[in-house]
Coordinates of C-alpha atoms and ligand atoms in Angstrom, one line a residue:
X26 CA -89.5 32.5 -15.6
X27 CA -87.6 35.7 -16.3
X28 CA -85.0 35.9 -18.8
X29 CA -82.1 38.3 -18.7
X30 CA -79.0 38.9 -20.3
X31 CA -74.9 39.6 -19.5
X32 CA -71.2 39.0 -20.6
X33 CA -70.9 36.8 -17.9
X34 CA -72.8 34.8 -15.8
X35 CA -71.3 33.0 -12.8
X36 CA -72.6 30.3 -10.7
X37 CA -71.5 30.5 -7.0
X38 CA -70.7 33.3 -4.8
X39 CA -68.1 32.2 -2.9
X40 CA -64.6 33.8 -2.5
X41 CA -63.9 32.0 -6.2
X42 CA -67.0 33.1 -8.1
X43 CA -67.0 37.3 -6.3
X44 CA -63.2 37.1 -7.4
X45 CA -63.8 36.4 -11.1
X46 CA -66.7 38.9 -11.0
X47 CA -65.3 41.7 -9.1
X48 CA -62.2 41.3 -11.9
X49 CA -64.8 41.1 -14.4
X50 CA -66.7 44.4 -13.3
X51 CA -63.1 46.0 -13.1
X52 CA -62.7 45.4 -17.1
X53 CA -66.4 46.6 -18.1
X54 CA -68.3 43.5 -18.4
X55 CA -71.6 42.7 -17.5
X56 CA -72.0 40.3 -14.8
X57 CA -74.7 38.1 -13.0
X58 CA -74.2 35.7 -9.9
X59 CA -76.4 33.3 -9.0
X60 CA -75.9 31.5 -5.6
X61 CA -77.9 28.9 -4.2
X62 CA -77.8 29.9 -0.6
X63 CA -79.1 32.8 1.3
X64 CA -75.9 33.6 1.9
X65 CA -72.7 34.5 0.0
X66 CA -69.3 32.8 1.1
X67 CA -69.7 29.6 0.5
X68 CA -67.1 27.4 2.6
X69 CA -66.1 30.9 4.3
X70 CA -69.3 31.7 6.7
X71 CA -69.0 33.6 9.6
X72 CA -72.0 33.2 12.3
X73 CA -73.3 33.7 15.5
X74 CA -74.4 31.2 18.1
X75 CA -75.8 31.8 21.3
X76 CA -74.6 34.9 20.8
X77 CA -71.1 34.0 20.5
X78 CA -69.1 34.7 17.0
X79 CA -67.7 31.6 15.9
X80 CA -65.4 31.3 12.1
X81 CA -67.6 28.1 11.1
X82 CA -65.7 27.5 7.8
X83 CA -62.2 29.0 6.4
X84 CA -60.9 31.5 8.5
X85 CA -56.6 31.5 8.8
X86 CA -54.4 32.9 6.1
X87 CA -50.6 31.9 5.9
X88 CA -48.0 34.4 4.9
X89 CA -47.7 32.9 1.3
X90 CA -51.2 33.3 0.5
X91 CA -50.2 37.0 -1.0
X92 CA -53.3 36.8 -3.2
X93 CA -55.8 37.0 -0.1
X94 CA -53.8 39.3 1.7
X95 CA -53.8 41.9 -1.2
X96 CA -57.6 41.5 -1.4
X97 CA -57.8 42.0 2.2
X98 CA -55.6 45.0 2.2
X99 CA -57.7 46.2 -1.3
X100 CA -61.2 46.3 0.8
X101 CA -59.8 48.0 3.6
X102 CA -60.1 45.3 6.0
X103 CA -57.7 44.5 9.2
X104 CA -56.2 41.1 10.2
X105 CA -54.6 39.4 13.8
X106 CA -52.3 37.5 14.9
X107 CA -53.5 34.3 16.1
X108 CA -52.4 33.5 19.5
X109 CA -49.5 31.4 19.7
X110 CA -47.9 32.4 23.5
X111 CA -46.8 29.5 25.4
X112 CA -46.3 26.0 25.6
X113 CA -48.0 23.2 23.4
X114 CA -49.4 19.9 24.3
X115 CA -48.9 16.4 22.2
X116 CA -51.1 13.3 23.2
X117 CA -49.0 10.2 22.1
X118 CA -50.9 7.0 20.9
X119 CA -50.4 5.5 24.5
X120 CA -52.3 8.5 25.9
X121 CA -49.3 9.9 27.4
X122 CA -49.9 13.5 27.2
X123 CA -46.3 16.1 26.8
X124 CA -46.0 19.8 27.9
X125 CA -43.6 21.1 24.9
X126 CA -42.0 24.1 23.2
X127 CA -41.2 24.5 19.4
X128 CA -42.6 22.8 16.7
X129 CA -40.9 19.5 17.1
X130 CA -43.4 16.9 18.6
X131 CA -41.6 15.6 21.9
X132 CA -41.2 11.9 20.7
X133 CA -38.2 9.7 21.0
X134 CA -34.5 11.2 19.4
X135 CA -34.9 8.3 16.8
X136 CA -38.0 9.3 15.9
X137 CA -37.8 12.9 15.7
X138 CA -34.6 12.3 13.5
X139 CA -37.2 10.2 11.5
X140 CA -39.5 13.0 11.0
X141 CA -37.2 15.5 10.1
X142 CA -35.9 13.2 7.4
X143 CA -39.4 12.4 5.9
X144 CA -40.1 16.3 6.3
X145 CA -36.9 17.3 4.5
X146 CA -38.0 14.2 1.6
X147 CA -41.6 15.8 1.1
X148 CA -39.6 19.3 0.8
X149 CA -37.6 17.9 -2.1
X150 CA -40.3 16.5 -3.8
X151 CA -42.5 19.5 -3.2
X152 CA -40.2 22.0 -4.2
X153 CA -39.0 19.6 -7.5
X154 CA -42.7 19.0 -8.6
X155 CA -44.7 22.2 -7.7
X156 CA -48.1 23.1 -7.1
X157 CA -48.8 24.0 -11.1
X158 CA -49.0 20.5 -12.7
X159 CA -47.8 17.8 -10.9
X160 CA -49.5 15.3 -13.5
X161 CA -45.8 16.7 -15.8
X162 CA -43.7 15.0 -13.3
X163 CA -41.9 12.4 -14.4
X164 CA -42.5 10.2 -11.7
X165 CA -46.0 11.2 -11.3
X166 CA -48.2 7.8 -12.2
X167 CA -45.8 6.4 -9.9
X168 CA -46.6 8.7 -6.8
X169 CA -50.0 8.9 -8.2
X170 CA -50.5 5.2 -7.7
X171 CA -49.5 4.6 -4.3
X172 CA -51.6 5.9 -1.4
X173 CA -49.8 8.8 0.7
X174 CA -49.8 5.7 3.9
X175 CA -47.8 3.3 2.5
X176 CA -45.9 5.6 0.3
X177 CA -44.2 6.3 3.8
X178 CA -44.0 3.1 5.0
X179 CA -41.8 2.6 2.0
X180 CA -39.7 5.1 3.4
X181 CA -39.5 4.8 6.9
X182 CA -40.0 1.9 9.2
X183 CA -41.1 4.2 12.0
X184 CA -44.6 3.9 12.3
X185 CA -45.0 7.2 15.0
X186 CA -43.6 9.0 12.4
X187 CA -45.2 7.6 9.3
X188 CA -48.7 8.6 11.6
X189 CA -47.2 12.0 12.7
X190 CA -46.1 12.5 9.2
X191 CA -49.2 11.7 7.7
X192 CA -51.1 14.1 10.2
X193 CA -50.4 16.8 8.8
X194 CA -52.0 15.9 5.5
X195 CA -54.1 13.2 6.1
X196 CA -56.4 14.7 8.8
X197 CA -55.0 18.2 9.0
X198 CA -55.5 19.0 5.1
X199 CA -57.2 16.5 2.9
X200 CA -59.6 14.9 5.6
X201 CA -59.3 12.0 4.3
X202 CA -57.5 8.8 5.6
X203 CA -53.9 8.7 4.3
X204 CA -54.6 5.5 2.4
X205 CA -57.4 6.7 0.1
X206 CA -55.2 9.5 -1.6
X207 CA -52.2 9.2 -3.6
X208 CA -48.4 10.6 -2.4
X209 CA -48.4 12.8 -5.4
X210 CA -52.0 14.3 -3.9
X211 CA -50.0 14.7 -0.8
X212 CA -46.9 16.6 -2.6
X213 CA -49.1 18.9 -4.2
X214 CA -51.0 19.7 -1.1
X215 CA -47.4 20.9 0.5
X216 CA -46.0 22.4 -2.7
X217 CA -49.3 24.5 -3.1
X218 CA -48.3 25.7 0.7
X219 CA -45.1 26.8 -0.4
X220 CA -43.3 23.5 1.1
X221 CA -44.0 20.7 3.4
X222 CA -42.1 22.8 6.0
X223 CA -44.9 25.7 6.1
X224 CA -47.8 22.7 6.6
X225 CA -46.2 21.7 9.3
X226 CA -45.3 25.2 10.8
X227 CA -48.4 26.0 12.8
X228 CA -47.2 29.4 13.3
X229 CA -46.8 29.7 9.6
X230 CA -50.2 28.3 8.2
X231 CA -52.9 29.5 11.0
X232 CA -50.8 32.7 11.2
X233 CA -53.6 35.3 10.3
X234 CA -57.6 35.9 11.2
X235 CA -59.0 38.9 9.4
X236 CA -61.0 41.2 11.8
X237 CA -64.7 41.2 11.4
X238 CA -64.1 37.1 9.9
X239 CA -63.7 35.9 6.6
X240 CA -67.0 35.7 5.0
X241 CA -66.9 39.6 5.4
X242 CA -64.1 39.2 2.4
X243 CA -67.1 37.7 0.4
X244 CA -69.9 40.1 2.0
X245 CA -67.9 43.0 0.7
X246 CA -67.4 42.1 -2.5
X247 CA -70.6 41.1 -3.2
X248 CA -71.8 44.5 -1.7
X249 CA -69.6 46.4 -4.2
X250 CA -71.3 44.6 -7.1
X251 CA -74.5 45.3 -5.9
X252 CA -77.7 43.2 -5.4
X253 CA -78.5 43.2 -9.2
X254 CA -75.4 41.4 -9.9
X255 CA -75.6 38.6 -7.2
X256 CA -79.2 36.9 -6.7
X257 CA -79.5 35.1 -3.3
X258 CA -81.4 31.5 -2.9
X259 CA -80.9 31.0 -7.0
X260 CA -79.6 27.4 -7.2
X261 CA -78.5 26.9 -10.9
X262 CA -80.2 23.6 -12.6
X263 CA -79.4 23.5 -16.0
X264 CA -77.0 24.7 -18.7
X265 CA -77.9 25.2 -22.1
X266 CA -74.4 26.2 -23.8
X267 CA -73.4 25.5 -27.7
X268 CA -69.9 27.1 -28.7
X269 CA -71.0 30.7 -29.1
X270 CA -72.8 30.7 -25.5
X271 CA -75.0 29.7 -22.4
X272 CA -78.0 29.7 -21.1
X273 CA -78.0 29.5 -17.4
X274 CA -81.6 28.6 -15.5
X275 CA -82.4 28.4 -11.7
X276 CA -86.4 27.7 -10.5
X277 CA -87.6 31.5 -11.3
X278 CA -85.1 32.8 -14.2
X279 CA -82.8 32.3 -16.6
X280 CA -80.0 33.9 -18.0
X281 CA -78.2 34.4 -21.5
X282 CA -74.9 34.9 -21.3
X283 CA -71.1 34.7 -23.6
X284 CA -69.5 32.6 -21.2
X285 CA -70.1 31.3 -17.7
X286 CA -67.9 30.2 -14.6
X287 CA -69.2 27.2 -12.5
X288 CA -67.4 28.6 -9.2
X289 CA -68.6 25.3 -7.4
X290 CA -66.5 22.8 -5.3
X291 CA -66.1 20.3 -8.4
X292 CA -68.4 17.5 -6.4
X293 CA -71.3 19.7 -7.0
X294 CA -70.9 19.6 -10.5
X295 CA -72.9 16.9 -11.1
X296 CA -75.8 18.4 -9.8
X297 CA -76.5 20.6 -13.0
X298 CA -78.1 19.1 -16.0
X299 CA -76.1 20.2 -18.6
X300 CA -77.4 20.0 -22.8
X301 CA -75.8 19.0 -24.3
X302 CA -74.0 16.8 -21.7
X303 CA -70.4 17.6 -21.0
X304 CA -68.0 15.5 -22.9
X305 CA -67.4 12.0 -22.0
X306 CA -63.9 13.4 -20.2
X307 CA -65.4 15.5 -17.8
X308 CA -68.1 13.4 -17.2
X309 CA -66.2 10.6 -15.8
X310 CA -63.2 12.7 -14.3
X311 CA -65.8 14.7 -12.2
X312 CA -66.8 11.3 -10.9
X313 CA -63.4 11.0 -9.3
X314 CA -63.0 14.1 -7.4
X315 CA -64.7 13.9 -4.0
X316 CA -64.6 15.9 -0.5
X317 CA -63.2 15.0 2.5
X318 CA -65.0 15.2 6.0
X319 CA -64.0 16.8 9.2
X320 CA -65.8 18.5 12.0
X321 CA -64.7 21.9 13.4
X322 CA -65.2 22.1 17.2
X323 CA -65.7 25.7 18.8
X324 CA -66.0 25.6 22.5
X325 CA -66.4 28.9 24.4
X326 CA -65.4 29.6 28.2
X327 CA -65.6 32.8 30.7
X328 CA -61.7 33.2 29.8
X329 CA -58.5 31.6 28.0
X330 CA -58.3 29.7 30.9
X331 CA -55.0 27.3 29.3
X332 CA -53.0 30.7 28.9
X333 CA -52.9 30.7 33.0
X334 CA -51.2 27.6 32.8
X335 CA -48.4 28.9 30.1
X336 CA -49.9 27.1 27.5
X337 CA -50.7 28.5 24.0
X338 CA -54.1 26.5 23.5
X339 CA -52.2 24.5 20.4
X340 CA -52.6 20.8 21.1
X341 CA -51.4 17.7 18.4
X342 CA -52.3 13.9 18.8
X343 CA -52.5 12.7 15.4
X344 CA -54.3 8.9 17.1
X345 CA -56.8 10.8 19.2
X346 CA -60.7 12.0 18.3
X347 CA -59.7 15.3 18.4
X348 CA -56.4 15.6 16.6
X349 CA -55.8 18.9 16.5
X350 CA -56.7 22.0 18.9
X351 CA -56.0 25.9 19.1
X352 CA -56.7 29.0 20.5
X353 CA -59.3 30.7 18.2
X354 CA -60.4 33.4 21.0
X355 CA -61.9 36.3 18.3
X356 CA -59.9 40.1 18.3
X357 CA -61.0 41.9 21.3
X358 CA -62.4 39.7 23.2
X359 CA -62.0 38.9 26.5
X360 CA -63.4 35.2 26.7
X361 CA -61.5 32.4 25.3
X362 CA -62.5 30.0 22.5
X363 CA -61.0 26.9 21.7
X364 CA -60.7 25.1 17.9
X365 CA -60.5 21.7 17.2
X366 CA -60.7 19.4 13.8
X367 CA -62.6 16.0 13.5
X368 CA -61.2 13.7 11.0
X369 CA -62.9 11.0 8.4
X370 CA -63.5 7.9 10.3
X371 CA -63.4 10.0 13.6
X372 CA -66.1 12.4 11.9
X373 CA -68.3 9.0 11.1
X374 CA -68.2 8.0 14.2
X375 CA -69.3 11.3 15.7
X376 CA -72.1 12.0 14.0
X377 CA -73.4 8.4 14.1
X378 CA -73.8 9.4 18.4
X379 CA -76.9 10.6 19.9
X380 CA -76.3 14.4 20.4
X381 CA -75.2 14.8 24.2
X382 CA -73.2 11.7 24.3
X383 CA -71.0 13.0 21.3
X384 CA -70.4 16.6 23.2
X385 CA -69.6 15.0 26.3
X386 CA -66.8 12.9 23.8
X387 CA -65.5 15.5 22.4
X388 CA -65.6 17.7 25.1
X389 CA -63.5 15.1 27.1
X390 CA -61.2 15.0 24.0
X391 CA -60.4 18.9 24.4
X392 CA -59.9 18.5 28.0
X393 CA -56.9 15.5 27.1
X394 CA -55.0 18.5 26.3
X395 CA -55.8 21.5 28.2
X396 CA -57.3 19.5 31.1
X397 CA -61.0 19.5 33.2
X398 CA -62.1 23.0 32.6
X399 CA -62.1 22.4 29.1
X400 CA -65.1 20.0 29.4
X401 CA -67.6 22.7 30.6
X402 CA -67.7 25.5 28.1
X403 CA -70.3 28.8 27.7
X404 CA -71.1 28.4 24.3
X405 CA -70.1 24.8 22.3
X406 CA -71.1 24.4 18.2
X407 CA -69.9 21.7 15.7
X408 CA -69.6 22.8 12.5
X409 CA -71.7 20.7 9.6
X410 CA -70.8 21.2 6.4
X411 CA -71.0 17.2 5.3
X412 CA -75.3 18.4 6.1
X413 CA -74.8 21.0 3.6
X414 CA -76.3 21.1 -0.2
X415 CA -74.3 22.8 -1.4
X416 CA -71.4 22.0 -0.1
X417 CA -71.3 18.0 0.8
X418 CA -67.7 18.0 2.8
X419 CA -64.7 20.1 4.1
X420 CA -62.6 21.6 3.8
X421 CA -62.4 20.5 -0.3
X422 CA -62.0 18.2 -2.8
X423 CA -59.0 15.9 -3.9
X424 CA -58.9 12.9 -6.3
X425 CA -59.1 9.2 -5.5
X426 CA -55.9 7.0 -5.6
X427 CA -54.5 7.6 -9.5
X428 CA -57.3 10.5 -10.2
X429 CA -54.0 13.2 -10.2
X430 CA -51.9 12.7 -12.5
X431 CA -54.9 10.6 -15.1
X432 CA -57.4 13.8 -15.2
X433 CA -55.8 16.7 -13.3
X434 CA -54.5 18.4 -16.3
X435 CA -57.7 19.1 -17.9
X436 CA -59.3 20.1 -14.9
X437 CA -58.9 23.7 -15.8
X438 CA -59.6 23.4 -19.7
X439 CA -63.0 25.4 -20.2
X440 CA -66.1 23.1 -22.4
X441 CA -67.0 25.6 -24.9
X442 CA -67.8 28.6 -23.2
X443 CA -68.0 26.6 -19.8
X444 CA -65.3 27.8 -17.3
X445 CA -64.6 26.1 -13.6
X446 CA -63.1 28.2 -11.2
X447 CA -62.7 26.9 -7.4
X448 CA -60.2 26.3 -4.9
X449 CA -60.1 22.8 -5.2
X450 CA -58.8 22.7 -9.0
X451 CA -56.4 25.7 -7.6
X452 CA -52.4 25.6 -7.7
X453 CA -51.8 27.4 -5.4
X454 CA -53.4 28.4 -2.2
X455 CA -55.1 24.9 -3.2
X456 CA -57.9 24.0 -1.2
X457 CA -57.7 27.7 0.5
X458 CA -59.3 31.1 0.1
X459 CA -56.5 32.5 -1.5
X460 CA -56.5 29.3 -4.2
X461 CA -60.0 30.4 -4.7
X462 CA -59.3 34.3 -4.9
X463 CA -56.1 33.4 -7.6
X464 CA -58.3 30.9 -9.7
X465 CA -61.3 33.3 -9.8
X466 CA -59.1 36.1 -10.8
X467 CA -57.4 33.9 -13.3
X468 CA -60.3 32.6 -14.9
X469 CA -62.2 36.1 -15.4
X470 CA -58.5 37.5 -17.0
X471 CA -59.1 33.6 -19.7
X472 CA -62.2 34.9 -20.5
X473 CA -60.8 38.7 -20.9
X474 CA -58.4 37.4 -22.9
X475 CA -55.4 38.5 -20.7
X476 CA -54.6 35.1 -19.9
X477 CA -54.1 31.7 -22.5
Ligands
FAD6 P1 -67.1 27.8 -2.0 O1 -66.6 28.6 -0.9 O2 -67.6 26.4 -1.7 O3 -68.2 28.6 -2.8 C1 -69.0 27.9 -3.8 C2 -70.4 28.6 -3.8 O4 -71.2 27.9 -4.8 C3 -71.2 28.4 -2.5 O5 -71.6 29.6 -2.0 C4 -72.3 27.4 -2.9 O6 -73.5 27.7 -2.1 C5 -72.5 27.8 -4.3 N1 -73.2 26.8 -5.2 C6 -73.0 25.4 -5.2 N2 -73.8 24.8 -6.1 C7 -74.5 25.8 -6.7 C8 -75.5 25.8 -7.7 N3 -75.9 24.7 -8.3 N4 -76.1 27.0 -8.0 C9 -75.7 28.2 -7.4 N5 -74.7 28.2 -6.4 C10 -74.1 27.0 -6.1 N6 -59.4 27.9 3.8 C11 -58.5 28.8 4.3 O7 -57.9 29.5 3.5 N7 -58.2 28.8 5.6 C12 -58.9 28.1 6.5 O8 -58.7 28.2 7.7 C13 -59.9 27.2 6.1 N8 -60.6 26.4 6.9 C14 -61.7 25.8 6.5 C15 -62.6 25.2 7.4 C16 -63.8 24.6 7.0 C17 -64.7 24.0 8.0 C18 -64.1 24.6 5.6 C19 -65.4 24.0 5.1 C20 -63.3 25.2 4.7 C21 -62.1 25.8 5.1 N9 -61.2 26.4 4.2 C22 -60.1 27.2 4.7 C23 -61.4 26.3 2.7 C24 -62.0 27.5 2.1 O9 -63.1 27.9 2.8 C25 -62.4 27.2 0.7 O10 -61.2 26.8 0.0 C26 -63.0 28.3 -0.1 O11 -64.2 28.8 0.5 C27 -63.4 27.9 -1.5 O12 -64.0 29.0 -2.2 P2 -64.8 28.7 -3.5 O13 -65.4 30.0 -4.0 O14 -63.9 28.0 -4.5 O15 -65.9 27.6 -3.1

């Protein structure tokens, strides 16, 4: 066992745990990151297969995310449009499938009027509560305690739009089904987006792909601080801290350190042995925040063949397998690539198929939307991150039914010199890279002393 020692010593090097050391480095500290994969990025991992590049974790930024951007823009890197050209298609629960334009969903006048209300209701509650601490609300227990589903069957009796609603946080955000997380969960995934307008503006929050894909935002960083400062295939076991410091130990070394940043999805907490143990708070309110599960589809053909038929690739249907689908073709290229997301349940029920009989589903879900040419792709990959260690879900983490407003005000506090940094305890850019890049920041300027 090896023994070193630095200022800092940060466990994870995804965009969370490179954005605290990079700030770190900056002010003159001494820094080590230890990551458990081969790999840096984390939940951001960009990868071929079968030659083809495919954005198998986070890859959009939305114009609010001004954190990411200026990182982007700091490392020199260039970003694209997605395309959005065209018409899209929605798949109603009766399997009735609509050409349409805008970002209305073409369902009855009643029940657009519906939706616009419940859209303009989640605004006001967004806007009123914020992404910062929602648990200071003064109606928070109460949101907090009823799940997001039948919070809006208490306000509407329009079940199309209570599902289409729902959608867009439910499966689109939170992967989890709308009655296993609370309304206030579901306000503070919208007001961390700015509003629940910009979650349900496609064109708003899949606006931006950076060229070259986003795990080259971590690959960079982690270049600039060097192989010395982050150590590949070093999961972290244990923590020995006491108030004046840690000691931080993988398999084959161990390092000494003033304070340390566990820049892990909050799941994986559990999985170090801490001495002494955390305190009884943490050690039951990390019990409590758990990740959801989706599958992202990637499906490859010769061309963009949807774009011949005037359609923009973007598909919605939030009671089919395949929910949600959209053009995801990579800069420059000249064959088209299709997206689509997986939900909870749905996932479950995918991955419990025998391998050829699940393509052949899902494949047949894509071509619901753009129709039969969809079902016989080039290159087709499912992303897995519910196999992965050291990740256990996607896209991240949120709390059980009440979790929100009971523990989510200490989820920030440090234990002695024990900082968490991740996107999933983020405000905002919550649950995105740019949560992770503000919270990693944030928590290397606490430890600086920049920041109470
Ligand atoms: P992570 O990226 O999870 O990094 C944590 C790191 O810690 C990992 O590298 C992990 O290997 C390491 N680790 C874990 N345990 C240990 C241990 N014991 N010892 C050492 N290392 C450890 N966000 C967007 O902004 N836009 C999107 O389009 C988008 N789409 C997504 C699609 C998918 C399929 C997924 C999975 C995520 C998506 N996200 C998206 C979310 C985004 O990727 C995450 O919010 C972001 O990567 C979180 O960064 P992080 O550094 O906080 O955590």
């Amino acid at each position: 066992m090896s023994e070193e020692t630095c200022d800092v010593v940060i466990i994870g090097a995804g965009p969370s745990g490179l954005s605290a050391a990079r700030r770190l480095r900056k002010a003159g500290r001494s820094v080590i990151v230890l990551e458990a994969r081969d790999r840096v990025g984390g939940r951001t991992w960009t990868d071929h297969i079968d030659g083809q590049m495919f954005e198998l974790g986070g890859q959009w930024i939305s114009p609010d995310q001004t954190a990411l951007l200026a990182l982007v823009d700091e490392l020199g890197k260039e970003t694209y449009p997605r395309y959005k050209d065209g018409d899209s298609v929605y798949i109603a629960p009766d399997g009735t499938r609509t050409v349409y334009s805008g970002e209305m969903f073409p369902v009855g006048e009643s029940t657009q009027a519906e939706m616009e209300r419940l859209i303009g209701l989640l605004d006001e509650l967004a806007a009123r509560i914020g992404p910062k601490a929602p648990w200071d609300a003064e109606d928070a227990a109460e949101l907090d305690s009823i799940s997001f589903h039948h919070w809006l069957r208490q306000q509407s009796e329009d079940e199309l739009a209570c599902e289409n609603i729902g959608l867009f946080i439910a499966g689109g955000m939170l992967t989890k089904p709308a009655t296993t997380f609370s309304a206030l969960q579901a306000i503070l995934m919208a007001a961390s987006a700015g509003s629940f307008t910009n979650l349900v503006d496609d064109h708003f929050i899949l606006d931006k792909r950076v060229v070259g894909g986003m795990q080259s935002v971590s690959v960079q960083m982690a270049e600039e601080l060097g192989a010395d400062t982050v150590r590949l295939q070093q999961p972290v076991r244990r923590i020995e801290w006491s108030e004046t410091g840690v000691r931080v130990s993988t398999d084959e070394l161990s390092v000494s350190a003033q304070s340390a940043i566990v820049a892990v999805p909050p799941n994986l907490y559990s999985r170090i042995s801490y001495t002494p143990p955390l305190p009884r708070l943490q050690q039951i309110f990390h019990q409590h925040q758990s990740m959801g599960l989706v599958i992202k589809v990637h499906a490859t053909y010769d061309t963009p063949f949807w774009r011949e038929d005037g359609l923009s690739g973007t598909g919605f249907g939030a009671s089919r397998l395949v929910q949600e689908v959209y053009d995801n073709t990579n800069h420059g290229e000249e064959q088209g690539t299709l997206v689509g997301f997986i939900s909870d349940v749905n996932a479950d029920a995918m991955w419990a198929l025998d391998e050829e009989t699940r393509r052949r589903q899902i494949l047949e879900a894509l071509a619901e939307f753009l129709g039969p040419k969809a079902l016989d792709p080039r290159v087709f990959y499912l992303s897995d991150f519910g196999a992965e260690e050291w990740t256990r879900g996607a896209y991240a983490t949120s709390y059980d039914l009440g979790g929100l407003h009971r523990w989510g005000q200490f989820q920030n506090d440090p234990v002695g010199p024990i900082h968490f940094a991740s996107s999933d305890i983020a405000a905002e850019g919550y649950q995105h890279v740019d949560g992770a890049v503000r919270i990693g920041t944030a928590t290397a300027e606490r430890i600086l002393g920049e920041k109470s």
